[in-house]
PDB file of N, CA and C in Angstrom:
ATOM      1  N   UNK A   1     -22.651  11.819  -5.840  1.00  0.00           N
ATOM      2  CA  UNK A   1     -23.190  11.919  -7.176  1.00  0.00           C
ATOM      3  C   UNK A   1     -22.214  11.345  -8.214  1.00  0.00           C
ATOM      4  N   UNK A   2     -21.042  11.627  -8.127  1.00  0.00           N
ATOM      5  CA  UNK A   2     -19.956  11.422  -9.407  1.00  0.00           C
ATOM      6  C   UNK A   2     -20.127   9.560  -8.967  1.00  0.00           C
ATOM      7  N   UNK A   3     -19.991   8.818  -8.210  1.00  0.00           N
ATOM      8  CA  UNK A   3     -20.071   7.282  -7.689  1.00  0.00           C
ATOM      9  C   UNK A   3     -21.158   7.075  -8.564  1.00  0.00           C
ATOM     10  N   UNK A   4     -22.572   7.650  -8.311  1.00  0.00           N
ATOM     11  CA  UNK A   4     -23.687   6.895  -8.855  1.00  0.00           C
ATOM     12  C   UNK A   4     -23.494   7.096  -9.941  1.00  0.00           C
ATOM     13  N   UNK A   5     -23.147   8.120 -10.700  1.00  0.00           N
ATOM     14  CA  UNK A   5     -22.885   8.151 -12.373  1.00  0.00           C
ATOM     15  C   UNK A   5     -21.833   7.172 -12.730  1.00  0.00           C
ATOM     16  N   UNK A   6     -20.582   6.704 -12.127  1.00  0.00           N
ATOM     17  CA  UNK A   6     -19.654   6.125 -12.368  1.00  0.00           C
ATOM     18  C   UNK A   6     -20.238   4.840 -12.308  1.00  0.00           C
ATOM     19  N   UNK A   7     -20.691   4.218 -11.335  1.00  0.00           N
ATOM     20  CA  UNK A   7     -21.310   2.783 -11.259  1.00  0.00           C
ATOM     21  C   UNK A   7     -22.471   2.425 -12.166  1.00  0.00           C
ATOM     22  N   UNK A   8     -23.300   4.020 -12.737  1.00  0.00           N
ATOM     23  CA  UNK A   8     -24.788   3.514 -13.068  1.00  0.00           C
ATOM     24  C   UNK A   8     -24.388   4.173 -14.721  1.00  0.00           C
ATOM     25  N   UNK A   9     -23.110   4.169 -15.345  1.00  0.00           N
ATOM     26  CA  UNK A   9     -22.892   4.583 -16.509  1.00  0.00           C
ATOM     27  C   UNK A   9     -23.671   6.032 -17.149  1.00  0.00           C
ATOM     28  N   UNK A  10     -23.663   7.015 -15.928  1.00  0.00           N
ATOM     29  CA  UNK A  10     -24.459   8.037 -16.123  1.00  0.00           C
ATOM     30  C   UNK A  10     -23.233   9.674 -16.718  1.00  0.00           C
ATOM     31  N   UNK A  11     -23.627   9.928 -17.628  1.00  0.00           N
ATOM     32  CA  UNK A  11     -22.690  10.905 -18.328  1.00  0.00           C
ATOM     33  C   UNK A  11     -22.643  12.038 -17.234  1.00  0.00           C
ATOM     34  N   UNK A  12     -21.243  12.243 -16.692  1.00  0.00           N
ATOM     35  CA  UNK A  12     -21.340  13.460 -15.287  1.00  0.00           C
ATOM     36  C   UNK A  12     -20.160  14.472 -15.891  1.00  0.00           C
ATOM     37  N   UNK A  13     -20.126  15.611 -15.857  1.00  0.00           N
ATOM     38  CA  UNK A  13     -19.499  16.743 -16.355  1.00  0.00           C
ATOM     39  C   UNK A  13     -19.245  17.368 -14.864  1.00  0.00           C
ATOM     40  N   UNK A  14     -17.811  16.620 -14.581  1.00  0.00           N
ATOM     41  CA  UNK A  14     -17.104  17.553 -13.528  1.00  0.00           C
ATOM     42  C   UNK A  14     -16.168  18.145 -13.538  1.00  0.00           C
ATOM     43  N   UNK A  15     -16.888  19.828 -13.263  1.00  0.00           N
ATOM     44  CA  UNK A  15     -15.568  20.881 -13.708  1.00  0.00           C
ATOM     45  C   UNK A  15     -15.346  21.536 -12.293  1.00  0.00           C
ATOM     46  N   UNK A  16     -14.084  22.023 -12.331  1.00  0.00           N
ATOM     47  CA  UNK A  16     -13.290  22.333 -11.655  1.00  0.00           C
ATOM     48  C   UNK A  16     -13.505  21.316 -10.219  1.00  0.00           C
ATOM     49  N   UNK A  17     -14.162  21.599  -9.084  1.00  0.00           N
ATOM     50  CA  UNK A  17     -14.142  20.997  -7.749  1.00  0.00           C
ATOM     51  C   UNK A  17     -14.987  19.498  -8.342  1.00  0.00           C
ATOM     52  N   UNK A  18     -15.967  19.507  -8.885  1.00  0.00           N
ATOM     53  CA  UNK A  18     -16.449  17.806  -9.277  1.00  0.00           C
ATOM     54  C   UNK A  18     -15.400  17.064 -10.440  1.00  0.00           C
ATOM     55  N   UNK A  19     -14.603  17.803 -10.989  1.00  0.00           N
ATOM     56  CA  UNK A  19     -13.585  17.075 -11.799  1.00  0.00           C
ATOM     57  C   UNK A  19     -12.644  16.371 -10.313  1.00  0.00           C
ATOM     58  N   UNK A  20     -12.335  17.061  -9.184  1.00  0.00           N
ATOM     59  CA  UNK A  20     -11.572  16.759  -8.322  1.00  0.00           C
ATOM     60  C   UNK A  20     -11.636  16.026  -7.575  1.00  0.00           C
ATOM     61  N   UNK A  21     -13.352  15.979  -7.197  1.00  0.00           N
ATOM     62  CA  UNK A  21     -14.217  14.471  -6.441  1.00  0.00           C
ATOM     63  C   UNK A  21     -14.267  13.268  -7.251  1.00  0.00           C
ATOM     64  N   UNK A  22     -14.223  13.710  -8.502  1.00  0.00           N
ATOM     65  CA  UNK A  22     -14.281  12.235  -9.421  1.00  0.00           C
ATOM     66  C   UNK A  22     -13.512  11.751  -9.227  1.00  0.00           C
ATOM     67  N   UNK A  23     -12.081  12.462  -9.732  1.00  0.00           N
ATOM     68  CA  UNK A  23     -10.777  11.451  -9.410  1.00  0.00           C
ATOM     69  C   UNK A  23     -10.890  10.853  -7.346  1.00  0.00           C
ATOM     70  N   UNK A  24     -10.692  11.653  -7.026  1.00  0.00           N
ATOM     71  CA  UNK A  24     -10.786  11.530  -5.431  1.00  0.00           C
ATOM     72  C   UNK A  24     -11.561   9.675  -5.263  1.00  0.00           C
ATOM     73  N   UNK A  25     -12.606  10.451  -5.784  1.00  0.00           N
ATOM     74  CA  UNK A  25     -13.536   9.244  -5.500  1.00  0.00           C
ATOM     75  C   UNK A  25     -13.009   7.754  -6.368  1.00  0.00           C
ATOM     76  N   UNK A  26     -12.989   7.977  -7.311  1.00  0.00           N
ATOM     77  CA  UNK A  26     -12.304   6.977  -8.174  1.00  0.00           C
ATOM     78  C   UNK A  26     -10.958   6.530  -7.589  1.00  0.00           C
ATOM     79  N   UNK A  27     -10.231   7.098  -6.807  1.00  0.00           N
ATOM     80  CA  UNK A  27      -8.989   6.585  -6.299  1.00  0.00           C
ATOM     81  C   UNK A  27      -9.291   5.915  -5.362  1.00  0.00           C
ATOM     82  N   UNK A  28      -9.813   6.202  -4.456  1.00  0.00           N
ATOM     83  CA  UNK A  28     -10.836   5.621  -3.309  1.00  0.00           C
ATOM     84  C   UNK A  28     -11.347   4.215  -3.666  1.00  0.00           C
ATOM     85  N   UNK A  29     -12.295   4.186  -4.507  1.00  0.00           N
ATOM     86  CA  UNK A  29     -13.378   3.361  -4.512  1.00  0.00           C
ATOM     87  C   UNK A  29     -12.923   1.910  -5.999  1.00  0.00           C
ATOM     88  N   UNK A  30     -11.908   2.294  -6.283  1.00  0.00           N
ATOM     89  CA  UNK A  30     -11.506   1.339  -8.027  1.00  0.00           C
ATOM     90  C   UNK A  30      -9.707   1.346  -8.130  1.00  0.00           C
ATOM     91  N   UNK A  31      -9.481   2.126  -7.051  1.00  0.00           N
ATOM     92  CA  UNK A  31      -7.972   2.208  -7.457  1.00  0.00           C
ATOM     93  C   UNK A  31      -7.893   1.711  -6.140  1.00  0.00           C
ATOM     94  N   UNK A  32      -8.162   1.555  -4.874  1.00  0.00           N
ATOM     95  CA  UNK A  32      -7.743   1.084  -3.920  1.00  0.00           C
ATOM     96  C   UNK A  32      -7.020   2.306  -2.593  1.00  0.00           C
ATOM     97  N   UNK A  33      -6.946   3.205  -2.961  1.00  0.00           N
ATOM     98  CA  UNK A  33      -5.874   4.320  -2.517  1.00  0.00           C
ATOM     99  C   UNK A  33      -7.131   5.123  -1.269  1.00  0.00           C
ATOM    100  N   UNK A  34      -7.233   4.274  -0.177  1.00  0.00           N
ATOM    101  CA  UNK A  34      -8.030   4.597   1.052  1.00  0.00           C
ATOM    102  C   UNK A  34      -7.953   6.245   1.516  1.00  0.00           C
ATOM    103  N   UNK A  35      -7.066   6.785   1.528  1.00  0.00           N
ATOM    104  CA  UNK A  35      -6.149   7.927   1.635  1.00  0.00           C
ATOM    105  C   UNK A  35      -6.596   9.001   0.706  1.00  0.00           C
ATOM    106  N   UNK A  36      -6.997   8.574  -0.382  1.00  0.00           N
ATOM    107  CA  UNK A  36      -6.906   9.607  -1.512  1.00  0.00           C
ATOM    108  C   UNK A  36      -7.304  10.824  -0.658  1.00  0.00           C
ATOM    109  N   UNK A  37      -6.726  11.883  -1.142  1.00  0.00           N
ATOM    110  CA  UNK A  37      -7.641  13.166  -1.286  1.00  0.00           C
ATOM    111  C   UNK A  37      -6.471  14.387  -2.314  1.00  0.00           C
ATOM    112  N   UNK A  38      -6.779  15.786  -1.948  1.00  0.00           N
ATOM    113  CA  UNK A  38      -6.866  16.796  -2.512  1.00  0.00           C
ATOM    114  C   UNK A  38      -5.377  17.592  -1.727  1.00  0.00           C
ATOM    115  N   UNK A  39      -4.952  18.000  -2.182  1.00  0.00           N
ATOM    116  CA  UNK A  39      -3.970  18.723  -1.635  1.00  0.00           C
ATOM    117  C   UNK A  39      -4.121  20.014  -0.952  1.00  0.00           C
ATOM    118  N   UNK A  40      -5.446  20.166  -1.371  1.00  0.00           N
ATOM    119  CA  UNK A  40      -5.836  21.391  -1.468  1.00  0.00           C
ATOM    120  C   UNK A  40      -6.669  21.270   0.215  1.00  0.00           C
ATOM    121  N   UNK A  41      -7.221  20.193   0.218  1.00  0.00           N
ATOM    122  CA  UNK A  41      -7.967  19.311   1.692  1.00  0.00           C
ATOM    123  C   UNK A  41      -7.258  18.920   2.941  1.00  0.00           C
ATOM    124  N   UNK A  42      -6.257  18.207   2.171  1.00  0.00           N
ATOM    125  CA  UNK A  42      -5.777  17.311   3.419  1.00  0.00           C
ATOM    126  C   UNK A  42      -4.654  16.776   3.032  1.00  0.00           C
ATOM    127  N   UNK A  43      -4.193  15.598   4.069  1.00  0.00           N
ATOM    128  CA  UNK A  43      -2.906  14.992   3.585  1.00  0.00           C
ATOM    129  C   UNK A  43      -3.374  14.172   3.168  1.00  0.00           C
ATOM    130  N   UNK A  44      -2.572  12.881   3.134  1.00  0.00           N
ATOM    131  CA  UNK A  44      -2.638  11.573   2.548  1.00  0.00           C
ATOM    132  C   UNK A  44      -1.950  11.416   0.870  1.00  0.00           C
ATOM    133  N   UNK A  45      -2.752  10.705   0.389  1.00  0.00           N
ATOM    134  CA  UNK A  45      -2.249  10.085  -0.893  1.00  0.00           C
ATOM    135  C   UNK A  45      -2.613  11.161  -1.918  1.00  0.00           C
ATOM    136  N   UNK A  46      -2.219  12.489  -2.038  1.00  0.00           N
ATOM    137  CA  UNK A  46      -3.031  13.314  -2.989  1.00  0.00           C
ATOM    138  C   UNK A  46      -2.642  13.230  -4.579  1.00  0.00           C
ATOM    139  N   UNK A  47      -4.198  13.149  -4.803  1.00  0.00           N
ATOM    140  CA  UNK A  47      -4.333  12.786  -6.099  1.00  0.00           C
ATOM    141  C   UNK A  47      -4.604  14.126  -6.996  1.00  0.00           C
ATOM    142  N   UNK A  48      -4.739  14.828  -6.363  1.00  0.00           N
ATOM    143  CA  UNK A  48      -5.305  16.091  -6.983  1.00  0.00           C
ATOM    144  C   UNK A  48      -4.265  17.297  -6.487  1.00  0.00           C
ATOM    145  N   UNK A  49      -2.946  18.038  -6.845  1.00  0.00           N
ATOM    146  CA  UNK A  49      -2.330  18.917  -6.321  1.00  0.00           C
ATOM    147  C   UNK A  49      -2.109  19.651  -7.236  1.00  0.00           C
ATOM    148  N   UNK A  50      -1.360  21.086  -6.411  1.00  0.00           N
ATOM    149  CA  UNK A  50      -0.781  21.867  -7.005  1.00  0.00           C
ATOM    150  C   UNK A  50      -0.206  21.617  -8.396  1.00  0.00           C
ATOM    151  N   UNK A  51      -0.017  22.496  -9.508  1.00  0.00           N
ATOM    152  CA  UNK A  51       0.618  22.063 -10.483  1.00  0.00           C
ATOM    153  C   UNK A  51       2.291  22.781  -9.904  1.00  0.00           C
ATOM    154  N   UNK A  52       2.887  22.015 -10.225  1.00  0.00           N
ATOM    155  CA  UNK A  52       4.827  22.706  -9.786  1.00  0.00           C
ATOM    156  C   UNK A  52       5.104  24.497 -10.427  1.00  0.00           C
ATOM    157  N   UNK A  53       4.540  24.453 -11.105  1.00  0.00           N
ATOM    158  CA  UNK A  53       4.291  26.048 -10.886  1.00  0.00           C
ATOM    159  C   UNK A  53       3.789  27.104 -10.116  1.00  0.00           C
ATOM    160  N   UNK A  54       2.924  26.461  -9.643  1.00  0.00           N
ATOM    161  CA  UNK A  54       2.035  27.341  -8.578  1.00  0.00           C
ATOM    162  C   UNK A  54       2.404  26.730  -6.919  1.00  0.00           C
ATOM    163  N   UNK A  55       3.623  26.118  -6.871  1.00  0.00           N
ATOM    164  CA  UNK A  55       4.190  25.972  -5.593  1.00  0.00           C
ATOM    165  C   UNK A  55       4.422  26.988  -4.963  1.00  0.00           C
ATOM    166  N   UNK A  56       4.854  27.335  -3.690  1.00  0.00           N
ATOM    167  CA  UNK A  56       5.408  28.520  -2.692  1.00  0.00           C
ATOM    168  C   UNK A  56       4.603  29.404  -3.419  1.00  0.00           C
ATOM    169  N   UNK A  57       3.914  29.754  -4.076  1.00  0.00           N
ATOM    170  CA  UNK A  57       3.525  31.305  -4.292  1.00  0.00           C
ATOM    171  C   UNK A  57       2.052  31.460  -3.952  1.00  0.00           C
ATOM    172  N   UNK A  58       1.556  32.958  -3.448  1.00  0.00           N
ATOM    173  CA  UNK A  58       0.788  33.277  -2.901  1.00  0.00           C
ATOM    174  C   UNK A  58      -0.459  33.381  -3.878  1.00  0.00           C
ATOM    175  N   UNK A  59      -1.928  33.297  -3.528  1.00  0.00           N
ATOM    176  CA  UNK A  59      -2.842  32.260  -4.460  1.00  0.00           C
ATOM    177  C   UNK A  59      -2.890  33.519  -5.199  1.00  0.00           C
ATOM    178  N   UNK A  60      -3.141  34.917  -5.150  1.00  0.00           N
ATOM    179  CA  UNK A  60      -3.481  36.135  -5.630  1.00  0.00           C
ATOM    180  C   UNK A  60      -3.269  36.330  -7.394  1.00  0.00           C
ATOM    181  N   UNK A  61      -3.973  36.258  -8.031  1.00  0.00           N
ATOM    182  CA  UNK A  61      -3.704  35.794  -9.118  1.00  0.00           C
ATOM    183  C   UNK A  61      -2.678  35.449 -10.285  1.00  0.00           C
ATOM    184  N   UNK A  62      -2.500  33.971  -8.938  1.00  0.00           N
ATOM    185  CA  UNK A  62      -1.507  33.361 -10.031  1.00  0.00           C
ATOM    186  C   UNK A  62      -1.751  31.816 -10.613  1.00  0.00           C
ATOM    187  N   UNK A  63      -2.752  31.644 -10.983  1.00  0.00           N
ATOM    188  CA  UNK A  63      -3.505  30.975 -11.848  1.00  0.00           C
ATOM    189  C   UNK A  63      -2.881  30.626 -12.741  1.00  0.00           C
ATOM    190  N   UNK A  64      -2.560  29.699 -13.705  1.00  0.00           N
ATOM    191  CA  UNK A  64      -2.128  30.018 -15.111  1.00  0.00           C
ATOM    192  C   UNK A  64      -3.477  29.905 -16.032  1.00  0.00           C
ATOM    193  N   UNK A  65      -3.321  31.082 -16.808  1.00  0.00           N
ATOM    194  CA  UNK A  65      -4.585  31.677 -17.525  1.00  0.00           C
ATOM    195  C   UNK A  65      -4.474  31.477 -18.620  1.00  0.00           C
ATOM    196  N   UNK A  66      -5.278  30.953 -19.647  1.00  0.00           N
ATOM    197  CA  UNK A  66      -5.250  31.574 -21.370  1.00  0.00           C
ATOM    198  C   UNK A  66      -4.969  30.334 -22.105  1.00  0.00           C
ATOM    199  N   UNK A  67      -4.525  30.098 -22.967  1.00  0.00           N
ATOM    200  CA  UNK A  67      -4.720  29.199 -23.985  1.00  0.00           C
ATOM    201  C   UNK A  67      -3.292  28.093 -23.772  1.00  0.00           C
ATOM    202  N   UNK A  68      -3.578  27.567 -23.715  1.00  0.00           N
ATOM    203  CA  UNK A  68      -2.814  25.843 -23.310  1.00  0.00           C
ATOM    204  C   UNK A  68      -2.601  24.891 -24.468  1.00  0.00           C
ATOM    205  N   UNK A  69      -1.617  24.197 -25.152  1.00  0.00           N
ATOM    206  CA  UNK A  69      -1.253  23.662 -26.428  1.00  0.00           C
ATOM    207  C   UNK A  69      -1.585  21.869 -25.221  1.00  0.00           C
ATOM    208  N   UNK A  70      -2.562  21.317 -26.214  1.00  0.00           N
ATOM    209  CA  UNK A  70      -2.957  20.032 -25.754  1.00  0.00           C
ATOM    210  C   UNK A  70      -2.991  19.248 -27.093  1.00  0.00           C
ATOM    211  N   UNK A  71      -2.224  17.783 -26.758  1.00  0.00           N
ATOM    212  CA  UNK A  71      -1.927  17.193 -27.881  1.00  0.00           C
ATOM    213  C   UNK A  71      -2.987  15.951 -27.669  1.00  0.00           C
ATOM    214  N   UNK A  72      -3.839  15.630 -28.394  1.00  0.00           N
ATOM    215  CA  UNK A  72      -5.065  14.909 -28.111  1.00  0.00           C
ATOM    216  C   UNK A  72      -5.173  13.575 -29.016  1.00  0.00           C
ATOM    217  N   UNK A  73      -4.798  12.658 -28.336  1.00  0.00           N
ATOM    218  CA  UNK A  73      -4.334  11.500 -28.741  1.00  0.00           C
ATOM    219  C   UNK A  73      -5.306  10.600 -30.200  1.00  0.00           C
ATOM    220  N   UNK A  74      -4.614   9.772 -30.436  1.00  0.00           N
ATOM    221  CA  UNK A  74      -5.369   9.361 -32.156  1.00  0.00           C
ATOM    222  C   UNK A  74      -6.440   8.419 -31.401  1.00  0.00           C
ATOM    223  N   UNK A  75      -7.759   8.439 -31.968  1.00  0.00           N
ATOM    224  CA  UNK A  75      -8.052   6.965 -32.036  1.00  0.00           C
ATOM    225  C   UNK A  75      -9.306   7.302 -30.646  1.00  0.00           C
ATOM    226  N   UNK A  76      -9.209   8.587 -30.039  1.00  0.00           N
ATOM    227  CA  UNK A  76     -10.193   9.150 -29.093  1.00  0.00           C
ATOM    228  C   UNK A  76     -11.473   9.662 -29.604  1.00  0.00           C
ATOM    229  N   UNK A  77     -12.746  10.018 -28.810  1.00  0.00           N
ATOM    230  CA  UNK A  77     -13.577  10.509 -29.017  1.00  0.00           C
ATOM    231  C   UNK A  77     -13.025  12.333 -29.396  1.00  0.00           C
ATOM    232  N   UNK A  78     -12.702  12.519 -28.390  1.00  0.00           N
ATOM    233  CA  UNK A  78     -11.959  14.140 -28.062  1.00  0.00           C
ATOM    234  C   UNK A  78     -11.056  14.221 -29.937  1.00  0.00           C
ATOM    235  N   UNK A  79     -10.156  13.386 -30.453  1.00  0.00           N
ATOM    236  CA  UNK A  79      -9.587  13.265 -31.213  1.00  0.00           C
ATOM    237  C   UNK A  79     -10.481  13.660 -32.822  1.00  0.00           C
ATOM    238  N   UNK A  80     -11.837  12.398 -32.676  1.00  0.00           N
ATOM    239  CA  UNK A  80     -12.918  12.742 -33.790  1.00  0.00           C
ATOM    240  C   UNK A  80     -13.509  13.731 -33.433  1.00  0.00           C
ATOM    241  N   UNK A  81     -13.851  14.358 -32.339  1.00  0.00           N
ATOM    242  CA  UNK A  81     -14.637  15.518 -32.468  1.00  0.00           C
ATOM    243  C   UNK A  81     -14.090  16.938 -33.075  1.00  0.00           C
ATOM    244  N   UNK A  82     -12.873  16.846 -32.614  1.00  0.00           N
ATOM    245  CA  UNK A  82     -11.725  17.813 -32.931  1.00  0.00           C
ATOM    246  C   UNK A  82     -11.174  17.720 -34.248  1.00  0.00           C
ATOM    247  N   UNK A  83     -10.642  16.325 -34.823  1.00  0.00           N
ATOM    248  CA  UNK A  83     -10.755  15.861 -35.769  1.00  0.00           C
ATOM    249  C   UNK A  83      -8.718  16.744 -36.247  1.00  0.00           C
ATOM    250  N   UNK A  84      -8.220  16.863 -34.852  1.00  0.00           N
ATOM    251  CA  UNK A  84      -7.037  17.510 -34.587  1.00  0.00           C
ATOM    252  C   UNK A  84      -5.742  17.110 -33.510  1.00  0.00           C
ATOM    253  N   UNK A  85      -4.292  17.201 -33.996  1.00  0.00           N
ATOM    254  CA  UNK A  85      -3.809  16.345 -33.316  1.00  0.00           C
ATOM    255  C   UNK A  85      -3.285  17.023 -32.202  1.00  0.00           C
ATOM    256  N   UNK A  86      -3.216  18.684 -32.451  1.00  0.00           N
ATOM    257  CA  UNK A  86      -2.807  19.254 -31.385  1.00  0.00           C
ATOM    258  C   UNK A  86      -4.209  20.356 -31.289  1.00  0.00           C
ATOM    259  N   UNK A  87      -4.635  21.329 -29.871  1.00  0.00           N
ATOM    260  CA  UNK A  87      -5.388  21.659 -30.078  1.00  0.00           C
ATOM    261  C   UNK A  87      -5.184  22.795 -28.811  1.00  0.00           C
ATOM    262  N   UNK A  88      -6.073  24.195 -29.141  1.00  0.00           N
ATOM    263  CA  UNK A  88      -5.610  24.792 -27.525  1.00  0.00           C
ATOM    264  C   UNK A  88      -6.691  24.959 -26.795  1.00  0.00           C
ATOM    265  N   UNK A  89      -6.350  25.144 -25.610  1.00  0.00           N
ATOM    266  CA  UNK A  89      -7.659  24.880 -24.588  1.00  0.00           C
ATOM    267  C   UNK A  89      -7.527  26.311 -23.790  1.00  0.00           C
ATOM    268  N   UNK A  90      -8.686  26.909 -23.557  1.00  0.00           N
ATOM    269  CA  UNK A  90      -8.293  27.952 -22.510  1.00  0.00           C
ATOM    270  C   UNK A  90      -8.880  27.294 -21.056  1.00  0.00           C
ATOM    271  N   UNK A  91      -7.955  27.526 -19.681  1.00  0.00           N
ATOM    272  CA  UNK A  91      -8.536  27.162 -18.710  1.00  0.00           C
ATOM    273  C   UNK A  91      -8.407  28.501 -17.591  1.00  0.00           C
ATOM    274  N   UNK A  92      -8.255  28.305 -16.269  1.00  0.00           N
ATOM    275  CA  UNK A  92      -8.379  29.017 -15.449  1.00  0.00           C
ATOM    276  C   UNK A  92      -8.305  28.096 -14.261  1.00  0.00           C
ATOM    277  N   UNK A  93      -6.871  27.614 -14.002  1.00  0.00           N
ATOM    278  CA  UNK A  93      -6.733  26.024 -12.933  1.00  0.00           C
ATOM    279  C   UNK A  93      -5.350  26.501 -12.182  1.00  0.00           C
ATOM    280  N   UNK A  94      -5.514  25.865 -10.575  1.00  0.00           N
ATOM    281  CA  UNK A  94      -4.143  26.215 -10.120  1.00  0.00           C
ATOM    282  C   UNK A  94      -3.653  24.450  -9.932  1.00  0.00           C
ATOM    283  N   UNK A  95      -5.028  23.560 -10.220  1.00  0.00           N
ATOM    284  CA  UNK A  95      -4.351  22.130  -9.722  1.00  0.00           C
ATOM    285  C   UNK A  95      -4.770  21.167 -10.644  1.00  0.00           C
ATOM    286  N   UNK A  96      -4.158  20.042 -10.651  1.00  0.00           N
ATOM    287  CA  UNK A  96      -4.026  19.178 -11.625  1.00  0.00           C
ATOM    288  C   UNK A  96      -4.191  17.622 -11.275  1.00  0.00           C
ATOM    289  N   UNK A  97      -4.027  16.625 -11.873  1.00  0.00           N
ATOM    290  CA  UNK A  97      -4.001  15.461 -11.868  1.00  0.00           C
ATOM    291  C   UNK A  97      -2.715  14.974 -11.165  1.00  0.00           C
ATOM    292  N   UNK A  98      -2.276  14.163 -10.081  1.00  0.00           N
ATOM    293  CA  UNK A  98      -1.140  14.092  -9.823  1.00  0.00           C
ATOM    294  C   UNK A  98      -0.767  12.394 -10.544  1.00  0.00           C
TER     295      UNK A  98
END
């Protein structure tokens, strides 16, 4: 699904596990990276891991929770909507963009 939206310019809202196939897939299929996957999956080229905080420790809630200081660049959509240069986000994520 996230491919056909990506190729057919279709607006796709992937949160948490489809935020993780997008990139996945996008590394795969436009970045070249045969390997890609998830840290969370498998080995290879992971594009999607742990954040360095949530290394060695046991999954039991240690999440990082609550409001997050995100600095949201000039000249973006995210930027005019917000219409703000720093902004906080609440999430509920143990992995990230690598």
């Amino acid at each position: 699904a996230c491919r056909y939206a990506r190729e057919n310019d279709i607006p796709y809202l992937g949160i948490c596990l489809g935020m993780q196939v997008s990139v996945i897939e996008f590394a795969r299929d436009v970045a070249g990276l045969a390997d890609a996957t998830s840290g969370e999956t498998g080995e290879g080229s992971k594009v999607i891991d742990l954040m360095p905080d949530q290394l060695g420790k046991e999954k039991g809630g240690t999440m990082r929770l609550g409001a997050y200081p995100c600095k949201v660049r000039e000249g973006t959509l995210l930027h005019r909507i917000y219409g703000e240069d720093l902004i906080s986000e609440r999430h509920r994520h143990r992995y990230e963009f690598n």
